[in-house]
Amino acid sequence: MTHPFHPLHGQTFALLKVKHVNGTALCSLQTDSTVLCVPESWTDWCRVDSQPVTPFNALDLKELAELLQSLDDSSISATNLIDN
């Protein structure tokens, strides 16, 4: 448990399953006497990267810009490619 204010902070538990409810990942954890259901972000199972997931990264966008520039520089235009 990594949430700093949770009474079980610092303790470890067996992960039973992860389920998604209303867009929130919830972990079912087995304690000695019961099963806890806590947000994934309260555990070390949470994704380490907090960056938003996007369909493109900087390298993809750079490659796309270079491709568009090469199309602009060549005798073939993007419009001709779409029309054919």
Coordinates of N, CA, C and O in Angstrom, one line a residue:
M1 N 0.9 -1.2 0.0 CA 0.0 0.0 0.0 C 0.9 1.2 0.0 O 1.7 1.4 0.9
T2 N 0.7 2.1 -1.0 CA 1.6 3.3 -1.1 C 0.9 4.6 -0.7 O 1.6 5.6 -0.6
H3 N -0.4 4.6 -0.6 CA -1.1 5.8 -0.2 C -0.6 6.3 1.1 O -0.7 5.5 2.1
P4 N -0.1 7.5 1.3 CA 0.5 7.9 2.5 C -0.4 8.0 3.7 O 0.0 7.9 4.8
F5 N -1.7 8.2 3.5 CA -2.6 8.4 4.6 C -3.4 7.1 4.9 O -4.3 7.1 5.8
H6 N -3.2 6.0 4.1 CA -3.9 4.8 4.4 C -3.4 4.1 5.6 O -2.2 4.1 5.8
P7 N -4.2 3.6 6.5 CA -3.7 2.9 7.7 C -2.8 1.7 7.5 O -2.0 1.4 8.3
L8 N -2.9 1.1 6.3 CA -2.1 0.0 6.0 C -0.9 0.4 5.1 O -0.2 -0.5 4.5
H9 N -0.6 1.7 5.1 CA 0.6 2.2 4.3 C 1.8 1.4 4.6 O 2.2 1.2 5.8
G10 N 2.6 1.0 3.5 CA 3.8 0.3 3.7 C 3.7 -1.2 3.8 O 4.7 -1.9 3.7
Q11 N 2.5 -1.7 4.0 CA 2.4 -3.1 4.0 C 2.1 -3.7 2.6 O 1.7 -3.0 1.7
T12 N 2.5 -5.0 2.5 CA 2.3 -5.6 1.2 C 1.2 -6.7 1.2 O 1.0 -7.3 2.3
F13 N 0.5 -6.8 0.1 CA -0.6 -7.8 0.1 C -0.6 -8.5 -1.3 O -0.1 -7.9 -2.3
A14 N -1.2 -9.6 -1.3 CA -1.3 -10.4 -2.6 C -2.4 -9.7 -3.5 O -3.5 -9.3 -3.0
L15 N -2.0 -9.5 -4.7 CA -3.0 -8.9 -5.7 C -3.8 -10.0 -6.2 O -3.4 -11.0 -6.8
L16 N -5.2 -9.9 -6.0 CA -6.1 -10.9 -6.5 C -6.5 -10.6 -7.9 O -6.6 -11.5 -8.8
K17 N -6.9 -9.4 -8.2 CA -7.3 -9.0 -9.5 C -7.4 -7.5 -9.6 O -7.4 -6.8 -8.6
V18 N -7.4 -7.0 -10.9 CA -7.6 -5.6 -11.2 C -8.8 -5.5 -12.0 O -9.0 -6.2 -13.0
K19 N -9.8 -4.6 -11.6 CA -11.0 -4.4 -12.4 C -11.1 -2.9 -12.7 O -10.5 -2.1 -12.0
H20 N -11.9 -2.6 -13.7 CA -12.1 -1.2 -14.1 C -13.5 -0.8 -13.8 O -14.4 -1.5 -14.3
V21 N -13.7 0.2 -13.1 CA -15.1 0.7 -12.7 C -15.1 2.2 -13.0 O -14.3 3.0 -12.5
N22 N -16.0 2.6 -14.0 CA -16.1 4.0 -14.3 C -14.8 4.7 -14.7 O -14.5 5.8 -14.3
G23 N -13.9 3.9 -15.4 CA -12.7 4.4 -15.9 C -11.6 4.4 -14.8 O -10.5 4.9 -15.1
T24 N -11.8 3.9 -13.6 CA -10.8 3.8 -12.6 C -10.4 2.4 -12.4 O -11.3 1.5 -12.2
A25 N -9.1 2.1 -12.3 CA -8.6 0.8 -12.1 C -8.6 0.5 -10.6 O -8.1 1.4 -9.8
L26 N -9.3 -0.6 -10.1 CA -9.3 -0.9 -8.7 C -8.6 -2.3 -8.5 O -8.8 -3.2 -9.3
C27 N -7.8 -2.3 -7.5 CA -7.1 -3.6 -7.1 C -7.8 -4.3 -6.0 O -8.1 -3.6 -4.9
S28 N -8.0 -5.5 -6.1 CA -8.5 -6.4 -5.0 C -7.2 -7.0 -4.3 O -6.5 -7.7 -5.0
L29 N -7.0 -6.7 -3.1 CA -5.9 -7.1 -2.3 C -6.3 -8.1 -1.2 O -7.3 -7.8 -0.5
Q30 N -5.6 -9.1 -1.0 CA -5.9 -10.1 0.1 C -5.0 -9.7 1.3 O -3.8 -9.7 1.3
T31 N -5.7 -9.4 2.4 CA -5.1 -9.2 3.7 C -5.2 -10.5 4.5 O -5.7 -11.5 4.0
D32 N -4.7 -10.5 5.7 CA -4.8 -11.7 6.5 C -6.3 -12.1 6.8 O -6.6 -13.3 6.9
S33 N -7.2 -11.1 6.9 CA -8.5 -11.4 7.3 C -9.6 -11.0 6.3 O -10.8 -11.4 6.5
T34 N -9.3 -10.3 5.3 CA -10.3 -9.8 4.3 C -9.7 -9.5 3.0 O -8.5 -9.6 2.8
V35 N -10.6 -9.0 2.1 CA -10.1 -8.6 0.8 C -10.4 -7.1 0.7 O -11.6 -6.6 1.0
L36 N -9.4 -6.3 0.3 CA -9.6 -4.8 0.2 C -9.7 -4.5 -1.3 O -9.1 -5.1 -2.1
C37 N -10.5 -3.5 -1.6 CA -10.6 -3.0 -3.0 C -10.2 -1.5 -2.9 O -10.9 -0.7 -2.3
V38 N -9.1 -1.2 -3.5 CA -8.5 0.2 -3.4 C -8.2 0.6 -4.8 O -7.9 -0.2 -5.7
P39 N -8.1 1.9 -5.1 CA -7.7 2.4 -6.4 C -6.3 2.0 -6.7 O -5.4 1.9 -5.8
E40 N -6.0 1.6 -7.9 CA -4.7 1.2 -8.3 C -3.6 2.2 -8.0 O -2.5 1.9 -7.6
S41 N -4.0 3.5 -8.0 CA -3.0 4.6 -7.7 C -2.6 4.6 -6.3 O -1.6 5.2 -6.0
W42 N -3.2 3.9 -5.4 CA -2.8 3.8 -4.0 C -1.8 2.6 -3.8 O -1.4 2.4 -2.7
T43 N -1.5 1.9 -4.9 CA -0.6 0.8 -4.8 C 0.6 1.0 -5.7 O 0.7 1.9 -6.5
D44 N 1.6 0.1 -5.5 CA 2.8 0.2 -6.4 C 2.5 -0.5 -7.8 O 3.4 -0.7 -8.6
W45 N 1.3 -1.0 -8.0 CA 0.9 -1.5 -9.3 C 0.5 -0.4 -10.2 O 0.4 -0.7 -11.4
C46 N 0.4 0.8 -9.7 CA 0.0 1.9 -10.6 C 1.1 2.2 -11.6 O 2.3 2.0 -11.4
R47 N 0.7 2.7 -12.8 CA 1.6 3.0 -13.9 C 2.6 4.0 -13.4 O 2.3 5.0 -12.8
V48 N 3.9 3.7 -13.6 CA 5.0 4.6 -13.2 C 4.9 5.9 -13.9 O 5.1 7.0 -13.3
D49 N 4.7 5.9 -15.2 CA 4.7 7.1 -16.0 C 3.4 7.8 -15.8 O 2.3 7.2 -15.9
S50 N 3.4 9.1 -15.5 CA 2.2 9.8 -15.3 C 1.9 10.7 -16.5 O 1.0 11.5 -16.4
Q51 N 2.6 10.5 -17.6 CA 2.4 11.2 -18.8 C 1.1 10.7 -19.4 O 0.8 9.5 -19.4
P52 N 0.3 11.6 -20.0 CA -0.9 11.2 -20.7 C -0.6 10.3 -21.9 O 0.5 10.5 -22.5
V53 N -1.4 9.3 -22.1 CA -1.2 8.4 -23.3 C -1.7 9.1 -24.5 O -2.9 9.6 -24.5
T54 N -0.9 9.3 -25.5 CA -1.3 10.0 -26.8 C -1.0 9.1 -27.9 O -0.1 8.2 -27.8
P55 N -1.7 9.2 -29.0 CA -1.5 8.3 -30.2 C -0.1 8.6 -30.9 O 0.3 7.8 -31.6
F56 N 0.4 9.8 -30.7 CA 1.7 10.2 -31.3 C 2.7 10.6 -30.3 O 2.4 11.1 -29.2
N57 N 4.0 10.4 -30.6 CA 5.0 11.0 -29.8 C 5.8 12.0 -30.6 O 5.5 12.1 -31.8
A58 N 6.8 12.6 -30.0 CA 7.5 13.7 -30.8 C 8.2 13.1 -32.0 O 8.3 13.8 -33.0
L59 N 8.8 11.9 -31.9 CA 9.5 11.4 -33.0 C 8.5 11.0 -34.2 O 8.9 11.3 -35.4
D60 N 7.4 10.5 -33.9 CA 6.3 10.3 -34.9 C 5.9 11.5 -35.6 O 5.8 11.6 -36.8
L61 N 5.7 12.6 -34.8 CA 5.3 13.9 -35.4 C 6.4 14.5 -36.3 O 6.1 15.1 -37.3
K62 N 7.7 14.3 -35.8 CA 8.8 14.8 -36.6 C 8.9 14.1 -38.0 O 9.1 14.7 -39.0
E63 N 8.7 12.8 -37.9 CA 8.7 11.9 -39.1 C 7.6 12.3 -40.1 O 7.8 12.4 -41.3
L64 N 6.4 12.6 -39.5 CA 5.3 13.0 -40.3 C 5.6 14.4 -41.0 O 5.3 14.6 -42.2
A65 N 6.1 15.3 -40.2 CA 6.5 16.6 -40.8 C 7.5 16.5 -41.9 O 7.4 17.2 -42.9
E66 N 8.5 15.6 -41.7 CA 9.5 15.4 -42.8 C 8.8 14.8 -44.0 O 9.2 15.2 -45.2
L67 N 7.9 13.9 -43.9 CA 7.2 13.3 -45.0 C 6.4 14.3 -45.7 O 6.5 14.4 -47.0
L68 N 5.7 15.1 -45.0 CA 4.9 16.2 -45.6 C 5.8 17.2 -46.4 O 5.4 17.7 -47.5
Q69 N 6.9 17.5 -45.8 CA 7.8 18.4 -46.4 C 8.4 17.8 -47.7 O 8.4 18.5 -48.7
S70 N 8.7 16.5 -47.7 CA 9.2 15.9 -48.9 C 8.1 15.8 -50.0 O 8.4 16.0 -51.2
L71 N 6.9 15.7 -49.6 CA 5.8 15.7 -50.6 C 5.6 17.1 -51.2 O 5.4 17.2 -52.4
D72 N 5.8 18.1 -50.3 CA 5.6 19.5 -50.8 C 6.8 19.8 -51.7 O 6.6 20.5 -52.7
D73 N 8.0 19.3 -51.5 CA 9.1 19.6 -52.3 C 9.1 18.8 -53.6 O 9.8 19.2 -54.6
S74 N 8.4 17.7 -53.7 CA 8.4 16.9 -54.9 C 7.4 17.4 -55.9 O 6.5 18.2 -55.6
S75 N 7.4 16.8 -57.1 CA 6.4 17.2 -58.1 C 5.0 16.5 -57.8 O 4.0 16.9 -58.3
I76 N 5.0 15.5 -56.9 CA 3.8 14.9 -56.5 C 3.2 15.6 -55.4 O 3.8 15.8 -54.3
S77 N 2.0 16.1 -55.5 CA 1.3 16.8 -54.4 C 0.5 15.8 -53.6 O 0.1 14.8 -54.1
A78 N 0.2 16.2 -52.4 CA -0.7 15.3 -51.6 C -2.1 15.2 -52.2 O -2.7 14.2 -52.1
T79 N -2.5 16.3 -52.8 CA -3.9 16.2 -53.5 C -3.9 15.2 -54.6 O -4.8 14.4 -54.7
N80 N -2.8 15.1 -55.4 CA -2.8 14.1 -56.4 C -2.7 12.7 -55.9 O -3.3 11.8 -56.5
L81 N -2.1 12.5 -54.7 CA -2.0 11.2 -54.1 C -3.4 10.8 -53.7 O -3.8 9.6 -53.8
I82 N -4.2 11.7 -53.1 CA -5.5 11.4 -52.6 C -6.5 11.1 -53.8 O -7.3 10.2 -53.7
D83 N -6.4 11.9 -54.9 CA -7.3 11.8 -56.0 C -7.0 10.5 -56.7 O -8.0 9.9 -57.4
N84 N -5.8 10.0 -56.7 CA -5.5 8.7 -57.5 C -5.7 7.6 -56.7 O -5.7 6.8 -56.1

